[in-house]
XYZ file of C-alpha atoms in Angstrom:
755
model
C -16.074 9.101 6.123
C -14.132 9.534 2.349
C -12.283 6.819 0.880
C -8.558 6.505 1.217
C -7.845 6.613 -2.494
C -5.609 8.325 -3.832
C -6.219 11.132 -6.778
C -4.715 12.634 -9.372
C -2.295 15.893 -8.198
C -3.729 18.109 -10.906
C -6.938 19.803 -11.242
C -9.049 17.421 -13.453
C -12.082 16.883 -14.403
C -13.160 14.747 -17.432
C -10.108 14.156 -18.941
C -9.848 17.986 -18.162
C -6.697 19.110 -16.153
C -5.452 22.837 -15.004
C -2.327 21.219 -13.549
C -0.221 22.402 -10.791
C 3.124 23.577 -12.746
C 5.035 24.255 -8.918
C 5.945 25.378 -6.175
C 7.864 27.337 -4.614
C 8.884 28.436 -0.723
C 10.919 30.652 0.618
C 11.139 30.589 4.370
C 12.584 33.130 6.925
C 13.539 32.192 9.957
C 14.316 34.789 13.411
C 14.965 32.966 15.924
C 12.108 31.105 17.206
C 9.577 32.426 14.036
C 9.144 31.814 10.808
C 7.919 34.085 8.259
C 7.177 32.012 5.066
C 6.099 32.546 1.442
C 4.324 29.709 -0.715
C 3.733 30.616 -4.157
C 1.719 27.601 -6.197
C 2.029 27.959 -10.549
C -1.147 26.598 -12.035
C -2.256 26.970 -16.007
C -5.884 26.426 -17.415
C -5.675 24.135 -19.781
C -9.211 23.407 -20.662
C -11.376 25.420 -23.455
C -13.440 27.771 -21.146
C -12.996 29.679 -18.172
C -13.171 27.954 -14.449
C -13.190 28.254 -10.969
C -10.790 26.897 -9.248
C -11.302 25.663 -5.355
C -8.323 25.005 -3.424
C -8.912 23.288 0.302
C -5.652 23.163 2.053
C -4.192 23.048 5.276
C -2.390 25.395 7.844
C -0.871 25.598 11.361
C -3.725 26.288 13.503
C -0.527 28.759 15.189
C 0.414 30.402 12.285
C -0.803 34.275 11.150
C -1.941 34.111 7.841
C -1.014 38.196 6.288
C -0.631 38.176 2.372
C -2.571 37.016 -0.029
C -1.029 37.764 -3.833
C -2.531 37.098 -6.743
C -1.237 36.718 -9.982
C -2.860 36.421 -13.756
C -0.921 37.220 -16.568
C 1.061 40.556 -16.110
C -1.396 41.620 -13.503
C -0.935 41.525 -9.526
C -3.588 41.444 -7.788
C -3.229 42.226 -3.349
C -5.732 40.894 -1.995
C -7.534 43.019 1.214
C -8.763 41.660 4.442
C -12.906 42.435 4.797
C -15.590 41.170 7.190
C -15.937 37.267 5.221
C -19.717 38.153 4.681
C -19.101 41.340 2.651
C -15.988 39.142 1.001
C -18.015 36.899 -0.109
C -20.402 38.991 -1.897
C -17.686 40.829 -3.526
C -16.223 37.620 -4.907
C -19.839 36.430 -6.332
C -20.287 39.802 -7.845
C -17.251 39.917 -9.610
C -17.303 36.029 -11.068
C -20.585 37.002 -12.265
C -20.039 40.134 -14.518
C -16.639 38.176 -15.736
C -14.268 39.378 -13.775
C -11.404 37.572 -12.105
C -11.481 37.376 -8.443
C -9.573 35.458 -5.479
C -11.282 34.766 -1.936
C -8.792 32.865 0.998
C -11.042 32.388 3.951
C -10.070 30.266 6.986
C -12.514 27.062 7.872
C -15.408 27.739 10.954
C -14.582 24.413 12.023
C -10.835 24.502 12.125
C -8.573 27.309 12.263
C -5.581 25.372 10.284
C -7.730 24.336 7.336
C -8.301 27.546 4.146
C -10.109 27.460 1.508
C -8.966 29.309 -1.304
C -11.177 30.110 -4.690
C -9.613 31.619 -7.684
C -12.922 32.863 -10.118
C -12.578 33.293 -13.910
C -9.205 31.743 -15.213
C -9.540 32.032 -18.644
C -8.205 29.405 -20.662
C -5.062 29.386 -21.789
C -3.925 31.514 -19.473
C -1.289 31.258 -16.341
C -2.031 31.496 -12.755
C -0.109 32.095 -9.420
C -0.957 32.658 -6.018
C 1.537 33.387 -3.170
C 0.202 33.156 0.863
C 2.105 34.449 3.529
C 2.339 33.850 7.156
C 4.485 33.805 9.821
C 4.543 31.041 12.711
C 6.032 30.192 16.237
C 8.574 27.478 15.753
C 8.084 24.073 18.105
C 10.280 22.768 20.568
C 10.824 19.263 20.603
C 11.839 16.898 22.941
C 15.955 17.387 22.080
C 15.905 20.689 22.519
C 15.408 21.380 18.139
C 13.205 23.800 16.812
C 10.733 22.095 14.395
C 9.098 23.691 10.341
C 7.291 21.907 8.562
C 5.578 22.668 5.535
C 2.269 19.847 4.790
C 3.030 17.605 1.853
C -1.537 18.066 2.205
C -0.988 21.630 0.367
C -0.680 18.965 -2.384
C -4.030 20.332 -4.297
C -6.671 17.931 -6.035
C -9.406 19.243 -8.703
C -13.120 17.672 -8.691
C -15.769 18.905 -10.528
C -18.802 20.810 -8.079
C -22.127 19.081 -8.502
C -21.363 15.527 -9.277
C -20.550 12.878 -6.838
C -16.797 12.559 -8.121
C -15.714 13.022 -3.991
C -17.449 10.031 -3.134
C -16.943 7.593 -6.478
C -13.002 8.158 -6.377
C -12.724 5.302 -8.603
C -13.207 7.332 -11.614
C -10.294 9.536 -10.665
C -6.773 8.632 -12.311
C -4.864 7.881 -9.008
C -0.904 9.325 -8.714
C 1.471 7.359 -7.516
C 4.672 9.603 -5.513
C 6.591 9.347 -8.018
C 4.170 10.742 -10.522
C 3.220 13.866 -9.235
C 3.237 15.802 -11.752
C 4.958 19.589 -10.340
C 7.791 20.299 -8.821
C 8.755 21.754 -4.820
C 11.787 23.961 -4.094
C 12.202 25.336 -0.677
C 14.978 27.678 0.755
C 15.388 28.238 4.185
C 16.967 31.507 5.631
C 18.178 31.469 9.586
C 19.225 34.429 12.024
C 19.905 32.872 15.184
C 20.364 34.464 18.345
C 23.497 31.987 19.411
C 25.415 29.531 16.525
C 23.920 27.292 14.654
C 25.005 23.853 14.795
C 22.822 21.932 12.171
C 19.826 21.696 10.523
C 17.857 17.643 10.026
C 15.170 16.828 7.511
C 13.350 14.167 6.768
C 13.787 15.051 2.828
C 17.720 15.664 1.347
C 19.149 19.087 1.726
C 21.583 21.006 0.384
C 25.110 21.741 2.546
C 24.176 24.388 5.327
C 25.875 27.542 4.211
C 27.237 30.217 6.863
C 27.108 33.536 6.214
C 28.591 34.721 9.719
C 32.118 33.679 11.071
C 30.102 33.219 14.866
C 27.523 30.661 12.197
C 24.253 32.577 13.565
C 23.431 32.927 9.515
C 22.596 29.965 7.333
C 20.524 28.835 4.259
C 19.652 25.521 3.355
C 17.656 24.278 0.772
C 15.617 21.254 -0.810
C 17.903 19.276 -2.621
C 16.603 19.065 -6.403
C 14.362 16.908 -7.718
C 11.975 16.665 -4.654
C 8.728 15.228 -4.916
C 6.158 16.677 -2.733
C 5.339 13.418 -1.505
C 5.152 13.547 2.322
C 5.428 16.067 4.747
C 8.411 18.671 4.395
C 10.236 19.183 8.072
C 12.938 20.609 9.169
C 15.103 20.480 12.656
C 16.608 23.049 14.051
C 19.486 22.741 16.187
C 20.792 26.387 18.631
C 24.053 25.851 20.659
C 21.732 27.628 23.105
C 18.337 26.591 22.541
C 16.837 27.934 26.239
C 18.216 31.206 25.897
C 15.823 33.872 27.374
C 15.192 36.655 24.805
C 13.453 39.740 23.797
C 12.555 41.266 20.238
C 10.889 44.660 19.613
C 9.747 45.555 16.321
C 8.645 48.726 15.857
C 4.864 50.284 14.800
C 4.213 50.994 10.743
C 5.216 54.271 9.412
C 2.223 56.360 9.038
C -0.096 54.387 11.131
C -1.182 56.125 14.060
C 0.269 55.832 17.708
C -2.357 54.092 20.142
C -3.043 51.467 17.658
C -1.387 48.147 17.998
C -0.143 48.481 14.358
C 1.354 51.991 15.446
C 3.139 51.460 18.051
C 6.220 48.820 19.454
C 5.473 45.630 19.717
C 7.667 43.054 22.474
C 8.050 39.238 21.772
C 9.567 37.711 25.608
C 10.695 34.386 25.319
C 11.530 32.469 28.812
C 12.690 28.808 29.872
C 12.409 28.682 33.823
C 14.709 26.051 34.881
C 12.713 24.328 38.012
C 14.976 22.568 40.298
C 13.670 19.691 42.019
C 16.087 18.715 45.037
C 17.193 14.838 44.679
C 15.532 14.546 48.075
C 12.037 15.199 46.577
C 9.754 11.935 46.186
C 8.172 11.289 42.927
C 4.609 12.613 43.191
C 2.697 9.496 43.821
C -0.939 10.879 43.683
C -2.912 12.037 40.713
C -5.649 10.145 38.669
C -4.308 9.574 34.674
C -6.754 9.132 32.813
C -5.245 8.046 29.330
C -7.650 8.969 26.392
C -6.473 6.932 22.688
C -7.997 6.319 19.499
C -9.108 3.628 17.702
C -10.695 4.882 14.776
C -10.209 3.457 11.042
C -7.460 5.830 10.339
C -5.457 4.447 13.491
C -4.564 1.069 11.597
C -2.942 3.135 9.188
C 1.106 2.730 9.309
C 3.112 4.746 11.496
C 5.415 6.081 9.205
C 6.322 5.468 5.660
C 9.767 3.481 6.687
C 7.976 0.757 8.926
C 4.544 -0.314 6.847
C 4.399 -2.748 9.728
C 3.776 -0.842 12.938
C 0.528 0.908 12.877
C -0.482 3.993 14.836
C -2.397 1.976 17.054
C 0.219 -1.222 17.826
C 2.565 2.172 18.746
C -0.429 3.700 20.700
C -0.365 0.158 22.481
C 2.974 -0.182 23.466
C 3.311 3.514 24.877
C 0.696 2.563 26.998
C 2.047 -0.090 28.130
C 5.279 1.923 29.017
C 3.031 4.261 30.442
C 1.640 1.724 33.504
C 4.379 0.688 34.304
C 5.379 3.697 35.211
C 3.059 5.200 37.333
C 3.265 5.411 40.612
C 1.726 3.557 43.397
C -0.754 5.418 45.488
C -2.039 6.811 42.192
C -5.680 6.393 40.555
C -5.791 5.827 36.703
C -8.509 4.505 33.152
C -8.066 4.479 29.902
C -10.521 4.851 27.374
C -11.122 4.222 23.704
C -12.922 6.385 21.478
C -14.322 6.039 17.566
C -17.867 6.429 16.788
C -18.670 5.401 20.263
C -16.493 4.901 23.399
C -15.529 2.875 26.394
C -13.531 2.638 29.237
C -11.851 0.068 31.198
C -12.685 0.298 34.535
C -16.602 2.198 35.322
C -14.507 5.000 37.236
C -10.703 5.555 37.624
C -9.500 2.726 39.973
C -6.639 2.669 42.116
C -3.101 1.474 41.180
C -2.217 -1.667 41.837
C -1.075 -5.097 40.538
C -4.043 -6.388 40.203
C -5.554 -3.430 37.914
C -2.237 -2.882 36.271
C -2.434 -6.172 34.672
C -6.227 -6.491 34.120
C -5.257 -3.046 32.312
C -2.247 -4.568 30.571
C -4.308 -7.596 29.150
C -7.072 -5.169 27.926
C -4.796 -2.686 26.463
C -2.996 -6.020 24.118
C -6.338 -6.343 22.225
C -6.929 -2.879 21.288
C -7.338 -2.084 17.548
C -8.378 0.361 15.429
C -11.741 -0.899 14.980
C -13.894 2.263 16.491
C -14.959 3.792 13.135
C -15.075 7.494 13.086
C -13.535 9.544 15.276
C -15.943 11.175 18.067
C -13.833 12.664 20.626
C -15.993 15.379 21.976
C -18.317 13.065 23.676
C -15.676 10.320 25.686
C -14.732 13.831 27.093
C -17.982 15.145 28.729
C -18.200 11.679 30.179
C -14.641 12.089 32.104
C -15.425 15.275 33.120
C -18.941 14.305 34.118
C -17.085 12.320 36.722
C -16.331 14.004 39.822
C -12.406 14.565 40.869
C -10.819 12.598 43.324
C -9.874 14.278 46.363
C -5.882 15.141 46.523
C -5.501 13.797 43.487
C -4.586 15.901 40.346
C -6.958 14.855 37.795
C -3.969 14.140 34.539
C -5.511 13.935 30.784
C -2.942 12.288 28.261
C -5.149 12.242 24.569
C -3.799 9.919 21.843
C -4.885 11.085 18.412
C -4.462 11.255 14.614
C -6.471 14.682 14.823
C -9.203 13.812 12.710
C -12.059 14.869 13.809
C -14.962 17.644 12.770
C -15.673 19.663 15.472
C -11.930 21.058 16.378
C -13.241 24.129 17.787
C -16.381 22.657 19.896
C -13.604 20.055 22.099
C -11.390 22.904 22.477
C -13.516 25.124 23.999
C -15.099 21.754 26.308
C -11.257 21.127 27.543
C -11.199 25.531 28.509
C -14.369 25.265 30.591
C -12.814 22.415 32.466
C -9.080 23.447 32.808
C -9.764 24.365 36.308
C -9.930 20.956 36.949
C -7.357 18.718 35.058
C -4.305 19.323 32.580
C -4.239 18.002 29.258
C -1.766 16.653 27.430
C -2.143 16.196 23.909
C -0.254 13.883 21.031
C -0.721 14.277 17.114
C 0.123 10.950 15.579
C 0.955 10.845 11.729
C 1.047 13.209 9.482
C -1.992 15.245 8.559
C -2.889 15.752 12.653
C -5.007 18.819 12.791
C -2.329 21.009 14.475
C -5.492 23.320 15.881
C -6.732 20.209 18.156
C -3.584 19.100 19.187
C -2.191 22.534 20.377
C -6.037 23.908 20.761
C -6.520 21.042 24.506
C -2.912 21.163 25.136
C -3.174 25.089 25.626
C -6.543 25.370 26.540
C -5.892 22.879 29.701
C -2.834 24.217 30.554
C -0.561 21.013 29.423
C 2.041 20.586 26.661
C 1.685 19.552 22.909
C 3.454 16.341 20.956
C 3.910 15.738 17.290
C 4.874 12.245 16.334
C 5.853 12.214 12.626
C 8.315 10.535 10.027
C 10.362 8.102 11.198
C 9.996 9.384 15.194
C 8.990 6.743 17.649
C 5.905 8.217 19.991
C 7.267 6.839 23.496
C 9.981 9.364 24.279
C 7.799 12.260 23.601
C 4.710 10.559 25.290
C 7.504 10.079 28.703
C 8.471 13.340 28.094
C 5.039 14.497 28.559
C 4.636 11.835 31.695
C 7.631 14.039 33.124
C 5.764 17.561 33.108
C 2.594 15.578 34.551
C 4.269 13.660 37.772
C 7.178 16.335 38.308
C 6.726 19.960 40.344
C 5.251 22.766 37.872
C 5.394 26.402 38.180
C 2.304 28.339 39.295
C 0.500 31.509 40.347
C 2.524 33.138 37.679
C 2.733 36.559 36.631
C 4.504 39.572 34.270
C 5.445 42.916 36.098
C 6.871 45.717 34.196
C 8.964 48.265 35.635
C 7.617 51.216 33.268
C 7.835 54.711 33.400
C 5.162 57.178 34.584
C 2.553 57.334 31.990
C 3.663 53.872 29.639
C 1.009 51.779 28.867
C 1.844 48.215 28.080
C -1.059 46.137 26.618
C -1.138 41.744 26.652
C -1.846 40.855 23.219
C -1.294 36.770 24.700
C -3.586 35.468 27.007
C -2.317 34.383 30.670
C 0.189 31.453 31.262
C -1.275 29.437 34.100
C 1.127 26.600 34.493
C 4.765 26.451 33.294
C 6.973 23.265 33.264
C 10.959 22.449 33.679
C 12.288 24.239 30.768
C 9.394 24.642 28.882
C 9.432 27.618 26.138
C 6.591 30.566 26.902
C 6.223 33.590 24.425
C 4.102 36.410 25.271
C 3.578 39.367 23.081
C 2.703 43.185 24.100
C 1.998 46.178 22.806
C 4.015 49.320 24.627
C 5.783 52.774 23.931
C 9.045 53.358 26.570
C 11.948 51.823 27.865
C 11.259 49.098 30.085
C 12.565 46.282 32.654
C 10.023 43.422 33.432
C 10.527 40.309 35.591
C 8.544 36.935 35.514
C 7.555 35.538 39.401
C 6.468 32.099 39.815
C 6.002 29.486 42.441
C 7.035 26.172 42.294
C 6.289 24.260 45.864
C 5.423 27.359 47.638
C 8.776 28.482 46.794
C 8.852 31.818 45.153
C 10.917 32.582 41.847
C 11.766 34.913 39.217
C 13.230 35.614 36.082
C 14.523 39.378 35.433
C 14.674 40.378 31.528
C 15.805 44.058 30.816
C 15.970 45.091 27.160
C 16.270 49.127 25.753
C 13.960 50.142 23.362
C 15.370 49.904 19.946
C 12.876 48.147 18.260
C 14.159 46.575 14.427
C 12.718 48.740 12.060
C 13.056 46.274 8.899
C 9.651 46.084 8.112
C 8.616 42.710 8.638
C 6.025 43.397 10.965
C 6.149 40.319 12.048
C 5.989 40.362 15.904
C 2.603 42.362 14.829
C 1.319 40.162 12.977
C 1.827 37.075 15.544
C 0.791 39.298 18.669
C -2.341 39.878 16.711
C -3.343 36.754 15.893
C -2.708 35.890 19.342
C -5.141 38.396 20.502
C -7.468 37.376 17.843
C -7.768 33.393 19.113
C -8.707 34.573 22.226
C -11.302 37.178 21.099
C -12.868 33.846 19.160
C -12.895 32.450 22.325
C -14.738 34.352 24.634
C -17.415 34.877 21.387
C -17.616 30.953 21.618
C -18.255 31.028 25.717
C -20.875 33.930 25.064
C -18.963 36.007 27.650
C -17.977 39.066 25.607
C -21.087 40.906 23.338
C -18.184 42.951 21.730
C -15.524 40.061 21.237
C -16.361 39.658 17.673
C -17.011 42.939 16.673
C -13.083 43.782 18.485
C -11.934 40.498 16.333
C -12.642 41.605 13.049
C -11.502 45.069 13.867
C -8.010 44.265 14.559
C -7.949 41.632 11.531
C -8.934 44.226 9.391
C -6.233 46.780 10.639
C -3.060 43.975 11.474
C -4.338 42.228 7.840
C -4.509 39.259 9.646
C -7.033 36.390 8.612
C -9.892 35.605 11.823
C -12.651 33.133 11.524
C -14.849 36.297 10.507
C -12.994 37.687 7.828
C -11.212 36.909 4.446
C -9.036 37.777 2.350
C -10.653 39.205 -1.472
C -8.659 40.602 -4.624
C -10.268 41.258 -7.848
C -8.966 42.258 -11.062
C -10.097 45.574 -11.823
C -7.805 46.854 -14.919
C -9.822 44.159 -16.896
C -11.887 45.636 -18.513
C -12.913 43.191 -20.622
C -15.517 40.336 -19.303
C -14.403 36.399 -19.134
C -16.233 35.058 -21.896
C -18.270 31.123 -21.813
C -19.371 29.374 -19.217
C -17.566 29.138 -15.834
C -16.631 25.789 -14.777
C -16.041 25.321 -10.913
C -13.419 22.597 -10.044
C -13.236 21.854 -6.345
C -9.689 20.620 -5.119
C -9.433 18.723 -1.781
C -5.834 17.832 -0.293
C -4.034 15.685 -2.496
C -2.156 13.737 0.720
C -4.127 10.604 1.008
C -4.222 10.185 5.034
C -5.891 13.711 4.848
C -8.392 12.135 2.425
C -9.500 9.815 4.904
C -9.868 11.765 7.843
C -13.047 12.755 9.035
C -11.499 15.956 9.956
C -11.603 16.544 6.422
C -15.161 15.510 5.367
C -16.675 17.697 7.664
C -14.802 20.959 6.472
C -15.813 19.567 3.031
C -19.434 19.416 4.411
C -18.972 22.840 5.376
C -17.599 24.267 1.751
C -19.701 21.810 -0.345
C -22.827 21.080 1.680
C -24.728 19.390 -1.494
C -22.169 16.049 -1.862
C -22.807 13.172 0.635
C -19.560 11.916 2.293
C -21.094 8.863 3.667
C -18.681 6.462 1.511
C -17.769 3.471 3.488
C -15.077 3.171 5.593
C -12.351 1.068 4.117
C -9.137 0.933 6.871
C -10.298 -2.573 7.774
C -8.930 -3.524 3.719
C -6.079 -1.395 3.579
C -4.674 -1.867 6.985
C -6.210 -4.961 8.428
C -6.271 -5.020 12.135
C -6.369 -8.631 13.013
C -2.889 -9.329 11.177
C -1.289 -7.185 13.551
C 1.242 -8.166 16.301
C 0.209 -6.907 19.441
C 2.942 -8.428 21.443
C 6.008 -6.568 20.716
C 9.216 -7.823 19.821
C 11.203 -5.057 21.273
C 12.949 -6.840 24.277
C 13.131 -3.330 25.859
C 9.189 -3.561 26.417
C 9.284 -7.317 26.927
C 11.549 -6.867 29.772
C 9.426 -3.647 30.950
C 6.003 -5.606 30.523
C 7.288 -8.202 33.075
C 7.852 -5.363 35.813
C 5.381 -5.344 38.825
C 3.077 -2.673 40.136
C 5.393 -2.043 42.799
C 8.292 -1.636 40.893
C 9.992 -4.754 41.252
C 10.511 -7.662 39.105
C 10.820 -11.283 39.698
C 13.756 -13.727 39.283
C 12.532 -16.486 36.441
C 12.884 -18.104 33.252
C 10.866 -15.254 30.926
C 13.442 -12.376 32.580
C 16.990 -14.039 32.838
C 16.205 -15.257 28.712
C 15.975 -11.597 27.846
C 19.492 -10.893 30.303
C 20.673 -13.640 28.042
C 21.275 -15.974 31.115
C 20.330 -18.968 32.358
C 17.834 -18.707 34.840
C 20.436 -21.106 37.486
C 22.754 -19.057 36.633
C 21.930 -16.030 37.931
C 20.011 -17.733 41.102
C 23.422 -18.706 41.793
C 25.516 -15.398 41.355
C 22.864 -13.848 43.524
C 24.653 -11.955 46.489
C 21.806 -11.790 49.001
C 19.643 -14.635 50.599
C 17.022 -16.540 48.438
C 14.472 -14.261 50.174
C 15.823 -11.278 48.328
C 16.066 -13.059 45.077
C 13.688 -10.055 43.862
C 15.644 -7.408 44.981
C 18.500 -8.966 42.832
C 16.385 -9.369 39.958
C 15.336 -5.444 39.676
C 18.410 -4.719 40.612
C 19.433 -6.596 37.116
C 16.747 -5.027 35.035
C 17.695 -2.119 35.936
C 21.266 -2.372 34.862
C 20.103 -4.297 32.172
C 18.463 -0.527 31.214
C 21.170 1.153 31.921
C 23.922 -0.691 29.813
C 21.911 -2.150 26.661
C 19.135 0.505 26.419
C 21.165 3.778 27.388
C 19.766 5.441 24.272
C 16.383 5.333 25.631
C 16.853 6.383 28.827
C 13.324 9.001 28.262
C 11.383 5.972 27.946
C 12.493 3.495 30.951
C 13.712 6.742 33.071
C 10.331 6.320 35.738
C 10.763 2.309 35.175
C 13.840 2.081 36.461
C 13.341 4.994 39.338
C 10.411 3.509 40.425
C 12.488 0.529 40.421
C 15.166 1.293 42.451
C 12.486 3.442 44.966
C 11.306 -0.360 45.988
C 14.698 -1.658 46.498
C 15.819 0.985 48.712
C 12.530 0.591 50.663
C 13.010 -3.375 51.100
C 16.729 -3.224 52.183
C 16.919 -2.246 55.297
C 20.866 -2.138 55.375
C 20.856 -1.653 51.360
C 24.182 -2.567 50.043
C 25.292 -0.427 47.819
C 24.977 0.485 44.251
C 27.825 0.335 42.882
C 28.897 -2.692 44.932
C 25.974 -4.715 43.109
C 26.944 -2.989 39.694
C 30.056 -4.597 40.342
C 29.510 -8.147 41.643
C 26.869 -7.947 38.325
C 29.958 -7.445 35.945
C 32.428 -10.309 38.174
C 30.181 -12.907 38.270
C 27.676 -12.735 35.230
C 29.986 -10.558 33.061
C 27.102 -8.457 32.464
C 28.086 -5.541 30.076
C 27.083 -2.089 32.097
């Protein structure tokens, strides 16, 4: 694992540099989809020509479709070729002194790219533009999230030396010393009115261009230092509105091909109604897999250096353990360079097993070294599933692994036996890993970045796991005779309440379609009709997203080995659509320059600039692939930078202290620890009890729930299952239950208790 030193964000080597001058980003949002063009401007200030090697991350769901390079006044539009042929063409070009560009996707992870800029002459300026499209992720509060990773910041290290491992020789750059500027502009077109746009960075005021507020523009405020992820949250007035968008094929392209036919994007938000009398699922096997590698000792976010990722994970485990229903089974795994579990097998959820797990969780530290998730997953899958207890797997990680595709494939192979919910913690978490595992395991991914709390997102996923899901999903088309509808997306196996599902199809005529599914043996249907009037703006945005979905599906079949022609079809589709794949690359050569570039060619290797990524085993694995001649075995220094021995294990949050006192059956005992949180004396609370002394636990439980309602209403998402379990216990204990309103009134009257 590479140590966590910050490198200079110029392209530097032995006092020489090819500094990055500016980064300019233009974003166009259409509903739930973003089109992005990022332009990076460089200048070679050395006396010899250089070959610059850039490595940067990309959203795993993004479809990279454009790679444009400019050297001086010459513009080079790169083309997609089969990867080995593209590399040969690139090597031939730079060996003959031609200027050339190569953009390729990592073999290990679809969210890491390598960009090679060859034979950049002395004193020459160069810019590269990478264009891609991606779907915007839906957040727990229904916002749509766009993220521009700070890890696009490149650094230079010369090839053939040990500078990548001996980082102390390279001058560091503080956040305020980043030697380039970032500008970002976003144009938004929404199907419903735009309510607001929020960001972790200063923005210009939102500017509207239509009376119905469906068109708007916003930009980063001038002077932004690109030292952290840039995140924008878009809020629409009707975020769950189903919609269908049609996009015409490319003019002049033969009908019957993807780029020649119309493509439809269908977006649904099924609302699954759960009867109020329907009990929360009391069966299930819940397995929590927690990353305990060194990087989990890093601060959770920049605004709070005192809370580490592992401490937040501990608090989250407390909430989860208190929220589980009686009758289920559970186990907790920690993983790093090795793995261990709290119990040899999953155990029944009781007061004893809950207390044992809580005591073990309190001592969890980020002390397991590297990040090896494949082995613990194999261990979990090797254990037989429990009859009548569906397996639910919750994975917490900062996403820093080196074998992403192998891990995702492993989850897919066991998709029939479990659901997988994932949580990417902190900036730089691999979207390929977090999204891939959740999609492969028919679960739901969540990302915790910036100043976000982990707990609300985890509890939302627990709600998905505990409530009924839609199964037997089928999309039925009402089509005219002779019409064909070809799916571009893999089939959807499960749907959660108000979870967005987007599907892409290649079609030719006017259609009507419906989404069919079952919930608790009840057949349901959503209909959506639309006419064949596709938009013809020439962006081909939907075609490229659909192509990317199909390519990823084909790549998975290649790795599984069950489709011999899948690789050939993936390459063909990638070249036809101009969308990147792991088997192809973008290649561009400046053939207008008749004068070969003179002088020895110096290679400059540029890893990412985000310090957190530098500690990543995922990133070091990618470097090992791209630069196998280096040794990436420097000692881990996480324990020095973020010592775990002094971390607070016990939370000072009164809500978590209160929840920590709850018993496995959902009740609280009436004692001093509880009443001190309520702000009352034990004698005072006991005297005010409206019931008999033997019902003191009922009284204590009701008070605890009312305290949560009155003092922590804004955190309802975090304690809702705790409260539900508590009141279920109260109703079960009381043969003639006192009405909740009466107890609430007594609390206010006798204890001056705010509710």
